[in-house]
Short mmCIF file of C-alpha atoms and ligand atoms in Angstrom, two decimals:
data_model
loop_
_atom_site.label_atom_id
_atom_site.label_comp_id
_atom_site.label_asym_id
_atom_site.label_seq_id
_atom_site.Cartn_x
_atom_site.Cartn_y
_atom_site.Cartn_z
CA MET A 1 18.03 56.10 27.63
CA HIS A 2 15.61 53.46 26.32
CA GLN A 3 12.39 52.84 25.10
CA GLU A 4 12.21 56.51 24.05
CA GLN A 5 15.21 56.20 22.41
CA TRP A 6 15.12 53.08 20.17
CA THR A 7 12.09 54.05 19.20
CA ALA A 8 13.27 57.38 18.01
CA VAL A 9 16.32 55.73 16.01
CA ASP A 10 13.94 53.51 14.70
CA THR A 11 11.96 56.36 13.49
CA TYR A 12 14.97 57.69 12.15
CA ILE A 13 16.08 54.48 10.22
CA ALA A 14 12.46 53.81 9.24
CA GLU A 15 12.25 57.63 7.62
CA ARG A 16 15.06 57.45 5.19
CA LEU A 17 15.75 52.80 4.87
CA ALA A 18 12.00 52.00 4.97
CA PRO A 19 9.70 54.72 4.22
CA ALA A 20 6.28 55.86 4.43
CA ASP A 21 4.25 53.09 1.54
CA GLN A 22 0.49 53.39 0.85
CA ALA A 23 -0.33 49.77 0.71
CA ARG A 24 2.20 49.24 3.78
CA ASP A 25 0.41 52.11 5.68
CA ALA A 26 -2.93 51.20 4.62
CA ALA A 27 -2.74 47.47 6.01
CA LEU A 28 -1.72 48.79 9.09
CA ARG A 29 -4.49 50.94 9.69
CA THR A 30 -7.04 48.16 8.16
CA ALA A 31 -5.26 45.84 10.58
CA ALA A 32 -5.61 48.10 13.73
CA GLU A 33 -9.83 48.70 12.36
CA SER A 34 -10.16 45.40 12.20
CA GLY A 35 -9.41 45.02 15.83
CA LEU A 36 -5.96 42.85 15.08
CA PRO A 37 -3.11 43.34 17.57
CA PRO A 38 -0.79 45.60 16.60
CA ILE A 39 2.13 42.89 16.63
CA ALA A 40 3.26 43.20 12.92
CA VAL A 41 7.29 43.50 12.70
CA SER A 42 8.61 47.06 12.75
CA ALA A 43 9.01 48.82 9.42
CA ALA A 44 12.73 48.71 9.72
CA GLN A 45 12.83 44.64 10.65
CA GLY A 46 9.71 44.29 7.28
CA LYS A 47 13.10 45.65 5.51
CA LEU A 48 15.18 43.29 7.23
CA LEU A 49 13.29 40.50 6.26
CA GLN A 50 13.38 41.73 2.53
CA VAL A 51 17.78 42.27 2.07
CA LEU A 52 17.59 38.82 3.71
CA ALA A 53 15.22 37.00 1.38
CA THR A 54 16.89 39.07 -1.29
CA SER A 55 20.29 38.50 -0.14
CA VAL A 56 19.21 34.40 -0.92
CA GLY A 57 17.90 35.37 -4.37
CA ALA A 58 14.33 33.71 -2.98
CA ARG A 59 12.25 33.37 -5.66
CA SER A 60 10.49 30.81 -3.06
CA ILE A 61 9.03 31.77 0.41
CA LEU A 62 6.89 30.27 3.05
CA GLU A 63 5.49 32.47 6.09
CA ILE A 64 4.09 31.05 9.29
CA GLY A 65 1.70 33.77 10.95
CA THR A 66 0.39 36.37 8.44
CA LEU A 67 -1.84 38.15 10.58
CA ALA A 68 -2.84 41.35 7.92
CA GLY A 69 -0.19 40.69 5.46
CA TYR A 70 2.48 43.55 6.95
CA SER A 71 5.83 41.39 7.11
CA ALA A 72 4.80 39.25 3.29
CA MET A 73 4.42 42.77 2.01
CA TRP A 74 7.85 43.00 2.59
CA LEU A 75 8.45 39.50 1.11
CA GLY A 76 6.56 39.26 -1.74
CA ARG A 77 8.25 42.75 -3.51
CA ALA A 78 11.82 40.94 -2.60
CA LEU A 79 10.18 38.54 -5.20
CA PRO A 80 11.90 38.66 -8.63
CA PRO A 81 8.94 37.91 -10.63
CA GLY A 82 7.82 34.90 -11.19
CA GLY A 83 8.42 33.93 -7.86
CA ARG A 84 6.03 33.26 -4.91
CA MET A 85 4.90 33.28 -1.65
CA THR A 86 2.37 30.91 0.88
CA THR A 87 2.36 32.62 4.09
CA VAL A 88 -0.31 30.07 6.82
CA GLU A 89 -2.33 31.47 9.02
CA ALA A 90 -4.83 30.26 11.28
CA ASP A 91 -7.62 32.64 11.89
CA PRO A 92 -9.67 33.33 9.02
CA VAL A 93 -10.77 36.74 10.36
CA HIS A 94 -6.76 37.82 9.76
CA ALA A 95 -6.46 36.09 6.38
CA GLU A 96 -9.45 37.87 5.28
CA VAL A 97 -7.65 41.33 6.34
CA ALA A 98 -4.30 40.17 5.07
CA ARG A 99 -5.89 39.04 1.72
CA GLY A 100 -7.44 42.51 0.80
CA ASN A 101 -4.57 44.08 1.69
CA LEU A 102 -2.70 42.21 -0.26
CA THR A 103 -4.97 43.28 -2.86
CA ARG A 104 -4.97 46.54 -2.36
CA ALA A 105 -0.68 46.28 -2.96
CA GLY A 106 -0.67 44.28 -5.87
CA LEU A 107 0.68 41.29 -4.40
CA ALA A 108 -2.58 39.04 -5.47
CA GLU A 109 -1.41 37.33 -7.54
CA VAL A 110 2.33 36.92 -5.78
CA VAL A 111 1.06 35.68 -1.80
CA ASP A 112 -0.93 32.78 -1.35
CA VAL A 113 -3.19 33.09 2.31
CA ARG A 114 -3.29 29.44 3.46
CA VAL A 115 -5.80 29.66 6.98
CA GLY A 116 -5.40 26.79 8.62
CA ARG A 117 -3.20 26.46 11.58
CA ALA A 118 0.45 25.49 10.89
CA LEU A 119 0.73 21.94 11.74
CA ASP A 120 -2.12 20.76 9.58
CA VAL A 121 -1.02 23.21 6.72
CA LEU A 122 2.63 22.56 6.38
CA PRO A 123 2.39 18.87 5.74
CA GLU A 124 0.21 19.64 2.47
CA LEU A 125 2.57 22.42 1.20
CA SER A 126 5.48 21.21 -1.49
CA GLY A 127 8.95 23.02 -1.59
CA PRO A 128 11.57 23.86 -1.86
CA PHE A 129 11.25 27.32 0.00
CA ASP A 130 14.11 29.72 -0.46
CA PHE A 131 13.87 31.32 2.67
CA THR A 132 11.23 30.90 4.82
CA PHE A 133 10.13 33.70 8.03
CA ILE A 134 8.71 32.34 11.45
CA ASP A 135 6.34 34.23 13.29
CA ALA A 136 2.86 32.38 14.57
CA ASP A 137 3.08 31.24 18.15
CA LYS A 138 5.64 31.25 19.87
CA ALA A 139 5.30 27.44 21.71
CA THR A 140 5.44 25.24 18.62
CA ILE A 141 8.43 27.06 17.32
CA PRO A 142 10.84 24.09 17.14
CA GLU A 143 8.07 21.80 15.49
CA TYR A 144 7.99 25.00 12.74
CA VAL A 145 11.80 25.02 12.21
CA ARG A 146 11.93 21.36 11.54
CA TRP A 147 9.39 22.31 9.20
CA ALA A 148 10.61 24.60 7.31
CA LEU A 149 13.81 22.71 7.35
CA ALA A 150 13.07 19.46 5.58
CA LEU A 151 11.23 22.10 2.91
CA SER A 152 14.01 23.90 2.04
CA ARG A 153 16.58 23.59 -0.26
CA PRO A 154 19.90 24.08 0.16
CA GLY A 155 21.51 27.84 0.98
CA ALA A 156 17.57 28.49 2.29
CA LEU A 157 17.19 31.17 5.26
CA ILE A 158 15.02 30.60 8.00
CA VAL A 159 14.60 33.36 10.01
CA VAL A 160 12.52 32.94 13.04
CA ASP A 161 10.79 36.30 14.97
CA ASN A 162 10.51 36.71 19.30
CA VAL A 163 12.87 34.62 20.12
CA VAL A 164 14.69 36.70 22.42
CA ARG A 165 11.39 38.08 24.26
CA GLY A 166 12.84 40.92 26.44
CA GLY A 167 15.39 39.06 27.57
CA ALA A 168 13.45 35.86 29.24
CA LEU A 169 15.38 34.21 26.45
CA ALA A 170 17.79 33.82 29.02
CA ASP A 171 15.52 32.75 32.29
CA ALA A 172 15.80 29.11 32.49
CA ASP A 173 13.21 29.38 35.25
CA SER A 174 10.24 31.28 33.20
CA THR A 175 7.46 29.36 34.01
CA ASP A 176 5.57 30.84 29.62
CA GLU A 177 5.13 28.73 27.12
CA ALA A 178 6.65 30.69 24.82
CA VAL A 179 10.02 31.12 26.56
CA ALA A 180 10.09 27.48 26.43
CA GLY A 181 9.03 27.32 23.07
CA VAL A 182 12.73 29.68 22.06
CA ARG A 183 14.69 27.94 24.63
CA ARG A 184 13.61 24.83 23.19
CA LEU A 185 14.29 26.17 19.29
CA HIS A 186 17.80 27.11 21.10
CA ASP A 187 18.36 23.44 22.07
CA LEU A 188 17.34 22.30 18.44
CA LEU A 189 19.32 24.23 16.75
CA ALA A 190 22.43 23.17 18.90
CA GLU A 191 22.01 19.76 18.08
CA GLU A 192 21.32 20.12 14.29
CA PRO A 193 24.34 20.40 11.95
CA GLY A 194 21.77 20.86 8.86
CA LEU A 195 21.95 24.86 10.39
CA LEU A 196 24.37 27.61 10.57
CA ALA A 197 22.03 29.26 12.90
CA THR A 198 22.91 32.33 15.27
CA THR A 199 19.96 34.45 17.21
CA VAL A 200 20.61 38.46 16.66
CA GLN A 201 19.67 40.53 19.87
CA THR A 202 17.30 43.52 18.67
CA VAL A 203 15.96 46.74 20.25
CA GLY A 204 13.60 49.29 18.45
CA ALA A 205 10.13 50.42 18.35
CA LYS A 206 8.65 47.18 18.87
CA GLY A 207 11.33 47.19 21.96
CA TYR A 208 13.84 44.46 23.05
CA ASP A 209 13.74 41.11 21.54
CA GLY A 210 15.36 39.21 18.77
CA PHE A 211 15.29 37.03 15.52
CA THR A 212 16.81 33.71 15.25
CA LEU A 213 19.13 33.55 11.59
CA ALA A 214 19.34 29.70 10.44
CA LEU A 215 21.32 29.08 7.10
CA VAL A 216 20.39 25.27 5.69
CA LEU A 217 23.35 24.13 4.41
CA PRO A 218 24.19 21.17 2.08
CA ALA A 219 24.11 17.62 2.81
CA ASP A 220 27.66 17.68 2.51
CA ARG A 221 28.72 20.50 4.66
N1 LIG B 1 4.36 38.09 10.40
C1 LIG B 1 3.12 39.36 10.92
C2 LIG B 1 2.75 38.46 12.44
C3 LIG B 1 1.96 37.94 12.81
S1 LIG B 1 1.36 37.98 14.09
C4 LIG B 1 3.80 39.90 10.74
O1 LIG B 1 4.78 40.44 11.05
O2 LIG B 1 2.99 41.33 9.98
C5 LIG B 1 1.13 35.82 14.48
C6 LIG B 1 -0.09 35.51 13.44
O3 LIG B 1 0.05 33.81 13.82
C7 LIG B 1 -1.73 35.90 13.93
O4 LIG B 1 -1.87 36.41 13.52
C8 LIG B 1 -1.81 34.73 14.36
O5 LIG B 1 -3.69 34.27 14.72
C9 LIG B 1 -1.49 33.14 13.58
N2 LIG B 1 -0.99 32.13 14.42
C10 LIG B 1 -1.00 31.89 15.33
N3 LIG B 1 -1.05 30.44 15.87
C11 LIG B 1 -1.00 29.73 14.25
C12 LIG B 1 -1.01 28.64 14.28
N4 LIG B 1 -1.06 27.44 15.02
N5 LIG B 1 -0.94 28.36 12.71
C13 LIG B 1 -0.98 29.41 11.82
N6 LIG B 1 -0.96 30.54 12.37
C14 LIG B 1 -1.06 31.17 13.45
C1 LIG B 2 3.26 38.34 19.55
C2 LIG B 2 3.34 38.12 18.49
C3 LIG B 2 5.21 38.51 17.51
O1 LIG B 2 4.26 37.96 16.43
C4 LIG B 2 4.82 40.04 17.91
O2 LIG B 2 5.91 40.05 16.88
C5 LIG B 2 5.09 40.34 19.13
C6 LIG B 2 3.58 39.52 19.42
C7 LIG B 2 2.42 38.83 20.84
O3 LIG B 2 1.54 36.95 20.20
O4 LIG B 2 2.01 38.89 21.50
MG1 LIG B 3 6.56 38.59 15.77
#
């Protein structure tokens, strides 16, 4: 009862609650054809992002790590009319594939794909954002959370992908820089009074991993 069952249950959930969609399927297809790695969120996880962004009434969304625009598609569709999303991608090839996918999904006017390393682009952005999805290089996650907090309005939600890493999160002896990044994230959250946070472990088509959820508290809390 492991990966095979997690995938079967994920398929069941996706068939009912995150069913096949022409634009999303095309995005995954063009990503594969363009040689991009198959590391987008799963359909059920994309739906989770959509639920969470909708639950905070997001009108302005930030994403760090676009890849082919698959998660951006889920999030862009969580926005009300007039809502806007900015997604930051370091790799110009990924950004170009994402722009094509988002255009075909009818989201060209909603989602702005910014090309550049996130630590270079973030200082150029003006918030406030209501929802941030952090899903780029893992070693730099704590810095991205700091930026997301600075660019957020009170009540905003910050979601971080890939924080459990097959359980390596709990391995204090790990020499992996991604593990160091997610452990430093937890050190930061333990000390940051402005964020109400926890981490949820997940299994599914993408294996054993997890999301950190951090709610930006108002200054008087
Ligand atoms: N959110 C996407 C998957 C992102 S994969 C989805 O679920 O559909 C991670 C992406 O982060 C890759 O495209 C990678 O090129 C990008 N990336 C890595 N380092 C980065 C950096 N420093 N700044 C911006 N993007 C970065
Ligand atoms: C990788 C990155 C991701 O964002 C992800 O969800 C899975 C894997 C990676 O860089 O390998
Ligand atoms: Mg990820």
